[in-house]
GROMACS .gro file of C-alpha atoms in nm:
model
  329
    1MET     CA    1   3.094  -4.028  -4.797
    2LYS     CA    2   3.304  -3.819  -4.565
    3THR     CA    3   3.103  -3.552  -4.360
    4ALA     CA    4   3.273  -3.300  -4.156
    5ILE     CA    5   3.113  -3.139  -3.851
    6TYR     CA    6   3.314  -2.831  -3.746
    7VAL     CA    7   3.313  -2.829  -3.360
    8PHE     CA    8   3.525  -2.518  -3.301
    9ALA     CA    9   3.663  -2.352  -3.602
   10LEU     CA   10   3.971  -2.228  -3.434
   11PHE     CA   11   4.094  -2.553  -3.278
   12PHE     CA   12   3.871  -2.854  -3.343
   13SER     CA   13   3.682  -3.050  -3.610
   14LEU     CA   14   3.496  -3.373  -3.575
   15ILE     CA   15   3.437  -3.615  -3.864
   16SER     CA   16   3.177  -3.878  -3.916
   17PHE     CA   17   3.207  -4.145  -4.181
   18GLY     CA   18   2.912  -4.278  -4.343
   19GLN     CA   19   2.543  -4.165  -4.283
   20PRO     CA   20   2.547  -3.824  -4.120
   21PRO     CA   21   2.391  -3.779  -3.774
   22TYR     CA   22   2.134  -3.505  -3.724
   23LYS     CA   23   2.273  -3.168  -3.620
   24ARG     CA   24   2.111  -2.817  -3.531
   25THR     CA   25   2.319  -2.500  -3.494
   26LEU     CA   26   2.184  -2.214  -3.295
   27LYS     CA   27   2.262  -1.929  -3.057
   28LEU     CA   28   2.233  -2.003  -2.688
   29MET     CA   29   2.388  -1.840  -2.390
   30GLY     CA   30   2.516  -1.569  -2.636
   31SER     CA   31   2.727  -1.830  -2.817
   32SER     CA   32   2.689  -2.064  -3.098
   33PHE     CA   33   2.586  -2.422  -3.007
   34ASP     CA   34   2.592  -2.727  -3.231
   35ILE     CA   35   2.373  -3.006  -3.109
   36THR     CA   36   2.419  -3.332  -3.270
   37VAL     CA   37   2.221  -3.671  -3.211
   38VAL     CA   38   2.225  -4.004  -3.363
   39ALA     CA   39   1.852  -4.107  -3.410
   40LYS     CA   40   1.652  -4.329  -3.629
   41ASP     CA   41   1.478  -4.045  -3.798
   42ALA     CA   42   1.450  -3.660  -3.824
   43ASP     CA   43   1.136  -3.654  -3.591
   44GLU     CA   44   1.315  -3.837  -3.328
   45ALA     CA   45   1.619  -3.620  -3.357
   46ASN     CA   46   1.420  -3.296  -3.347
   47ILE     CA   47   1.251  -3.409  -3.011
   48ALA     CA   48   1.591  -3.485  -2.863
   49ILE     CA   49   1.748  -3.154  -2.982
   50ASP     CA   50   1.459  -2.955  -2.848
   51MET     CA   51   1.504  -3.114  -2.514
   52ALA     CA   52   1.864  -3.014  -2.515
   53ILE     CA   53   1.773  -2.659  -2.595
   54THR     CA   54   1.517  -2.630  -2.305
   55GLU     CA   55   1.783  -2.761  -2.063
   56ILE     CA   56   2.044  -2.522  -2.185
   57THR     CA   57   1.808  -2.230  -2.175
   58ARG     CA   58   1.713  -2.342  -1.809
   59ILE     CA   59   2.094  -2.337  -1.710
   60GLU     CA   60   2.129  -1.994  -1.858
   61LYS     CA   61   1.845  -1.853  -1.658
   62LEU     CA   62   2.013  -1.993  -1.344
   63ILE     CA   63   2.373  -1.877  -1.385
   64SER     CA   64   2.356  -1.557  -1.598
   65SER     CA   65   2.508  -1.254  -1.450
   66TRP     CA   66   2.351  -1.045  -1.729
   67ASP     CA   67   2.004  -1.149  -1.646
   68LYS     CA   68   1.903  -0.924  -1.348
   69ASN     CA   69   1.635  -1.173  -1.229
   70SER     CA   70   1.889  -1.466  -1.213
   71GLN     CA   71   2.018  -1.607  -0.866
   72THR     CA   72   2.371  -1.520  -0.976
   73SER     CA   73   2.282  -1.164  -1.024
   74THR     CA   74   2.097  -1.152  -0.687
   75ILE     CA   75   2.416  -1.274  -0.523
   76ASN     CA   76   2.618  -1.006  -0.695
   77ARG     CA   77   2.376  -0.724  -0.608
   78ASN     CA   78   2.396  -0.835  -0.228
   79ALA     CA   79   2.782  -0.843  -0.209
   80GLY     CA   80   2.916  -0.708   0.108
   81MET     CA   81   2.562  -0.687   0.256
   82LYS     CA   82   2.387  -1.015   0.307
   83PRO     CA   83   2.398  -1.400   0.209
   84VAL     CA   84   2.151  -1.508  -0.076
   85GLN     CA   85   1.976  -1.846  -0.055
   86VAL     CA   86   2.001  -2.024  -0.384
   87ASP     CA   87   1.892  -2.352  -0.556
   88LYS     CA   88   2.089  -2.651  -0.449
   89GLU     CA   89   2.215  -2.692  -0.806
   90LEU     CA   90   2.370  -2.343  -0.818
   91PHE     CA   91   2.519  -2.381  -0.474
   92GLN     CA   92   2.679  -2.699  -0.581
   93LEU     CA   93   2.821  -2.552  -0.893
   94ILE     CA   94   2.990  -2.274  -0.677
   95GLN     CA   95   3.111  -2.531  -0.440
   96ARG     CA   96   3.285  -2.720  -0.734
   97ALA     CA   97   3.426  -2.398  -0.864
   98ILE     CA   98   3.578  -2.300  -0.524
   99LYS     CA   99   3.742  -2.660  -0.517
  100ILE     CA  100   3.907  -2.595  -0.849
  101SER     CA  101   4.017  -2.255  -0.734
  102LYS     CA  102   4.189  -2.415  -0.432
  103LEU     CA  103   4.328  -2.694  -0.643
  104THR     CA  104   4.483  -2.447  -0.895
  105ASN     CA  105   4.593  -2.179  -0.625
  106GLY     CA  106   4.358  -1.931  -0.773
  107ALA     CA  107   4.452  -1.960  -1.138
  108PHE     CA  108   4.083  -2.036  -1.184
  109ASP     CA  109   3.836  -1.800  -0.982
  110ILE     CA  110   3.481  -1.730  -1.057
  111SER     CA  111   3.525  -1.409  -0.861
  112TYR     CA  112   3.726  -1.288  -1.183
  113ALA     CA  113   3.402  -1.104  -1.261
  114SER     CA  114   3.504  -0.839  -1.009
  115MET     CA  115   3.812  -0.739  -1.209
  116ASP     CA  116   3.822  -0.385  -1.325
  117LYS     CA  117   3.872  -0.391  -1.705
  118VAL     CA  118   4.216  -0.225  -1.783
  119TRP     CA  119   4.314  -0.448  -2.070
  120PHE     CA  120   4.155  -0.411  -2.412
  121PHE     CA  121   4.215  -0.635  -2.712
  122ASP     CA  122   4.027  -0.455  -2.981
  123GLY     CA  123   4.324  -0.250  -3.101
  124SER     CA  124   4.245   0.048  -2.888
  125MET     CA  125   4.530   0.005  -2.638
  126THR     CA  126   4.833   0.222  -2.710
  127LYS     CA  127   5.039   0.171  -2.398
  128MET     CA  128   5.091  -0.067  -2.102
  129PRO     CA  129   4.866  -0.005  -1.802
  130SER     CA  130   5.070   0.092  -1.504
  131GLU     CA  131   5.154  -0.149  -1.223
  132GLU     CA  132   4.939   0.039  -0.974
  133VAL     CA  133   4.629   0.023  -1.211
  134ILE     CA  134   4.675  -0.343  -1.278
  135LYS     CA  135   4.713  -0.420  -0.904
  136LYS     CA  136   4.410  -0.225  -0.822
  137SER     CA  137   4.204  -0.401  -1.098
  138VAL     CA  138   4.207  -0.734  -0.886
  139GLU     CA  139   4.141  -0.588  -0.537
  140LYS     CA  140   3.781  -0.748  -0.511
  141VAL     CA  141   3.892  -1.078  -0.685
  142GLY     CA  142   3.946  -1.372  -0.445
  143TYR     CA  143   3.759  -1.706  -0.405
  144GLN     CA  144   3.845  -1.695  -0.040
  145ASN     CA  145   3.576  -1.415   0.006
  146ILE     CA  146   3.303  -1.638  -0.136
  147ILE     CA  147   3.127  -1.771   0.188
  148LEU     CA  148   2.904  -2.076   0.149
  149ASN     CA  149   2.650  -2.196   0.406
  150GLU     CA  150   2.578  -2.573   0.351
  151GLU     CA  151   2.261  -2.568   0.584
  152ASP     CA  152   2.055  -2.312   0.391
  153HIS     CA  153   2.247  -2.319   0.062
  154SER     CA  154   2.340  -1.951   0.095
  155VAL     CA  155   2.614  -1.761  -0.072
  156PHE     CA  156   2.780  -1.448   0.053
  157LEU     CA  157   3.029  -1.227  -0.120
  158LYS     CA  158   3.227  -1.064   0.153
  159LEU     CA  159   3.341  -0.740  -0.035
  160LYS     CA  160   3.108  -0.479  -0.162
  161GLY     CA  161   3.132  -0.460  -0.537
  162MET     CA  162   3.244  -0.830  -0.564
  163LYS     CA  163   3.096  -1.033  -0.835
  164ILE     CA  164   3.095  -1.398  -0.960
  165GLY     CA  165   3.039  -1.509  -1.318
  166PHE     CA  166   3.052  -1.835  -1.486
  167GLY     CA  167   3.194  -1.740  -1.828
  168ALA     CA  168   3.476  -1.988  -1.771
  169ILE     CA  169   3.260  -2.296  -1.693
  170GLY     CA  170   2.890  -2.215  -1.772
  171LYS     CA  171   2.878  -2.339  -2.127
  172GLY     CA  172   3.074  -2.643  -2.032
  173TYR     CA  173   2.824  -2.718  -1.754
  174ALA     CA  174   2.531  -2.657  -1.982
  175ALA     CA  175   2.680  -2.906  -2.238
  176ASP     CA  176   2.717  -3.156  -1.963
  177LYS     CA  177   2.351  -3.113  -1.829
  178ALA     CA  178   2.214  -3.135  -2.191
  179LYS     CA  179   2.414  -3.462  -2.250
  180ALA     CA  180   2.313  -3.611  -1.931
  181LEU     CA  181   1.936  -3.536  -1.997
  182LEU     CA  182   1.947  -3.688  -2.350
  183GLN     CA  183   2.128  -4.002  -2.209
  184GLU     CA  184   1.848  -4.030  -1.953
  185LYS     CA  185   1.588  -4.009  -2.235
  186GLY     CA  186   1.756  -4.279  -2.431
  187VAL     CA  187   1.947  -4.089  -2.693
  188VAL     CA  188   2.226  -4.336  -2.767
  189SER     CA  189   2.476  -4.101  -2.920
  190GLY     CA  190   2.573  -3.741  -2.972
  191ILE     CA  191   2.770  -3.427  -2.937
  192ILE     CA  192   2.691  -3.111  -2.739
  193ASN     CA  193   2.921  -2.845  -2.871
  194ALA     CA  194   2.894  -2.521  -2.673
  195SER     CA  195   3.123  -2.294  -2.877
  196GLY     CA  196   3.411  -2.537  -2.842
  197ASP     CA  197   3.312  -2.674  -2.508
  198LEU     CA  198   3.257  -3.008  -2.624
  199ASN     CA  199   3.094  -3.331  -2.479
  200THR     CA  200   3.038  -3.658  -2.644
  201TRP     CA  201   2.872  -3.984  -2.587
  202GLY     CA  202   2.813  -4.297  -2.786
  203THR     CA  203   2.977  -4.338  -3.138
  204GLN     CA  204   2.930  -4.218  -3.485
  205PRO     CA  205   2.651  -4.388  -3.691
  206ASN     CA  206   2.902  -4.649  -3.821
  207GLY     CA  207   3.005  -4.739  -3.470
  208LYS     CA  208   3.340  -4.572  -3.468
  209ASP     CA  209   3.451  -4.315  -3.224
  210TRP     CA  210   3.403  -3.947  -3.272
  211LEU     CA  211   3.724  -3.802  -3.378
  212VAL     CA  212   3.866  -3.460  -3.274
  213ALA     CA  213   4.138  -3.264  -3.463
  214ILE     CA  214   4.383  -3.055  -3.297
  215ILE     CA  215   4.436  -2.759  -3.522
  216ASN     CA  216   4.737  -2.546  -3.562
  217PRO     CA  217   4.638  -2.215  -3.376
  218LEU     CA  218   4.863  -2.015  -3.621
  219ASN     CA  219   4.718  -2.195  -3.937
  220LYS     CA  220   4.362  -2.300  -3.917
  221ALA     CA  221   4.405  -2.502  -4.243
  222LYS     CA  222   4.663  -2.721  -4.070
  223VAL     CA  223   4.571  -3.022  -3.853
  224PHE     CA  224   4.829  -3.132  -3.610
  225SER     CA  225   4.664  -3.454  -3.522
  226TRP     CA  226   4.346  -3.644  -3.486
  227MET     CA  227   4.231  -3.811  -3.158
  228PRO     CA  228   3.941  -4.032  -3.081
  229VAL     CA  229   3.690  -3.898  -2.814
  230LYS     CA  230   3.473  -4.165  -2.638
  231ASN     CA  231   3.216  -4.058  -2.386
  232SER     CA  232   3.424  -3.768  -2.273
  233ALA     CA  233   3.473  -3.380  -2.300
  234VAL     CA  234   3.713  -3.175  -2.490
  235VAL     CA  235   3.780  -2.808  -2.437
  236THR     CA  236   4.042  -2.568  -2.563
  237SER     CA  237   4.153  -2.210  -2.432
  238GLY     CA  238   4.346  -2.030  -2.696
  239ASN     CA  239   4.486  -1.678  -2.731
  240TYR     CA  240   4.624  -1.620  -3.063
  241GLU     CA  241   4.368  -1.389  -3.207
  242LYS     CA  242   4.297  -1.166  -2.904
  243TYR     CA  243   4.619  -0.999  -2.778
  244VAL     CA  244   4.829  -0.671  -2.745
  245LYS     CA  245   5.193  -0.631  -2.783
  246PHE     CA  246   5.424  -0.410  -2.590
  247ASN     CA  247   5.805  -0.402  -2.585
  248ASN     CA  248   5.808  -0.711  -2.797
  249THR     CA  249   5.602  -0.915  -2.550
  250LEU     CA  250   5.272  -1.061  -2.650
  251TYR     CA  251   4.989  -1.021  -2.385
  252THR     CA  252   4.683  -1.235  -2.443
  253HIS     CA  253   4.315  -1.189  -2.340
  254ILE     CA  254   4.326  -1.471  -2.083
  255ILE     CA  255   4.415  -1.282  -1.759
  256ASP     CA  256   4.548  -1.421  -1.435
  257PRO     CA  257   4.294  -1.338  -1.178
  258ARG     CA  258   4.561  -1.331  -0.909
  259THR     CA  259   4.774  -1.066  -1.063
  260GLY     CA  260   4.576  -0.895  -1.331
  261TYR     CA  261   4.846  -0.967  -1.582
  262PRO     CA  262   4.763  -1.158  -1.904
  263ALA     CA  263   4.904  -1.504  -1.967
  264LYS     CA  264   5.194  -1.515  -2.217
  265GLU     CA  265   5.341  -1.857  -2.252
  266ILE     CA  266   5.084  -2.058  -2.429
  267LEU     CA  267   4.900  -2.027  -2.774
  268SER     CA  268   4.648  -2.311  -2.676
  269ALA     CA  269   4.571  -2.559  -2.407
  270THR     CA  270   4.343  -2.849  -2.482
  271ILE     CA  271   4.188  -3.064  -2.201
  272PHE     CA  272   4.044  -3.409  -2.243
  273THR     CA  273   3.834  -3.538  -1.944
  274LYS     CA  274   3.487  -3.662  -1.838
  275THR     CA  275   3.314  -3.338  -1.811
  276ALA     CA  276   3.307  -3.018  -2.008
  277GLU     CA  277   3.279  -2.820  -1.682
  278LEU     CA  278   3.592  -2.945  -1.549
  279ALA     CA  279   3.767  -2.949  -1.873
  280ASP     CA  280   3.669  -2.568  -1.913
  281ALA     CA  281   3.798  -2.473  -1.577
  282LEU     CA  282   4.126  -2.672  -1.627
  283ALA     CA  283   4.190  -2.533  -1.984
  284THR     CA  284   4.174  -2.166  -1.848
  285SER     CA  285   4.381  -2.263  -1.546
  286ILE     CA  286   4.673  -2.417  -1.754
  287PHE     CA  287   4.685  -2.113  -1.958
  288VAL     CA  288   4.732  -1.900  -1.665
  289MET     CA  289   4.985  -2.133  -1.496
  290GLY     CA  290   5.213  -2.162  -1.808
  291VAL     CA  291   5.366  -2.457  -1.970
  292HIS     CA  292   5.571  -2.618  -1.703
  293THR     CA  293   5.355  -2.566  -1.390
  294GLY     CA  294   5.049  -2.632  -1.592
  295LEU     CA  295   5.187  -2.961  -1.730
  296ASP     CA  296   5.297  -3.074  -1.390
  297PHE     CA  297   4.968  -3.013  -1.246
  298ILE     CA  298   4.767  -3.201  -1.522
  299ASN     CA  299   5.017  -3.494  -1.482
  300GLN     CA  300   4.906  -3.537  -1.116
  301LEU     CA  301   4.536  -3.567  -1.204
  302ASN     CA  302   4.371  -3.889  -1.269
  303GLY     CA  303   4.155  -3.913  -1.583
  304VAL     CA  304   4.264  -3.579  -1.737
  305GLU     CA  305   4.473  -3.543  -2.045
  306CYS     CA  306   4.633  -3.223  -2.197
  307ILE     CA  307   4.780  -3.097  -2.525
  308ILE     CA  308   4.953  -2.764  -2.497
  309ILE     CA  309   5.085  -2.560  -2.780
  310ASP     CA  310   5.341  -2.322  -2.651
  311ALA     CA  311   5.456  -1.981  -2.779
  312ASN     CA  312   5.700  -2.138  -3.022
  313ASN     CA  313   5.407  -2.339  -3.170
  314LYS     CA  314   5.545  -2.676  -3.029
  315MET     CA  315   5.294  -2.931  -2.930
  316ILE     CA  316   5.356  -3.079  -2.576
  317PHE     CA  317   5.152  -3.386  -2.438
  318SER     CA  318   5.068  -3.478  -2.081
  319LYS     CA  319   5.197  -3.810  -1.975
  320ASN     CA  320   4.837  -3.950  -1.976
  321ILE     CA  321   4.790  -3.904  -2.360
  322GLN     CA  322   4.826  -4.231  -2.540
  323LEU     CA  323   5.042  -4.122  -2.847
  324LYS     CA  324   4.962  -4.441  -3.029
  325ASN     CA  325   4.590  -4.312  -3.052
  326VAL     CA  326   4.706  -3.995  -3.224
  327GLN     CA  327   4.657  -4.011  -3.602
  328ASN     CA  328   4.879  -3.758  -3.771
  329ASP     CA  329   4.719  -3.551  -4.044
   0.00000   0.00000   0.00000
């Protein structure tokens, strides 16, 4: 029997041959999560899944900018006024985010949350925002203005009205932490799927690797290819459903935090690497960078693979992808 586990309806599917693993789907962090584990029975599986849910809920309380009581919200409230001491875990997450910002020359930036909303992808926009409005929208965006103090684990946003947010890496980080906890507790195999921010470990019940399908972003019924995923994360950023079009140019919902203009060269960018947090950040970055700059960037990184689908619906592989492992549908 062939059992399909749909990981991300727009871009991914995972399949398991033989006895299906145990899976629960629920809403966490405002998104759909699929938590899948391989266990000897339903009781053992439910205990493991409950542990994962508790960990993901803990992460949400730490990083949510919607929860006024979270440390992230406290940082944002005190922007331009004073530093805020935070837990070591949150401090280190912000540290890593800033490193990615430096590595990508600001294509990834958690201070994007400061951006004034001038682009709307709900059908309400009738004309292009002016250059002046777009430029003003990013005045308070800039990772360089996030000041960290290693000694007391404090975070200071230099500009009043500045904000940080973890929408681009939060679910990936939660998936990583849930996976790490379940591995520590002896769960031998599973998948944490945070609305497409996917992390896997172990194998299917029959001992074969989990498989991920790369879906045609213009035709969800069409699978471009299958790839094995072994103890690693897979994340896709995609644009084909949320966009506006002016003067025959398609502008997508993924916006360059440096300029305020939407990305426009890529339909989807899929990253394969060890952690969903890093994959999440890099997928967004590649989208903003564009095909050539993004591909060159990924080709310089160890342990990172990338598949880009460009505006012409052409699939482009990074040099690290082992094409012999791709199983065409």
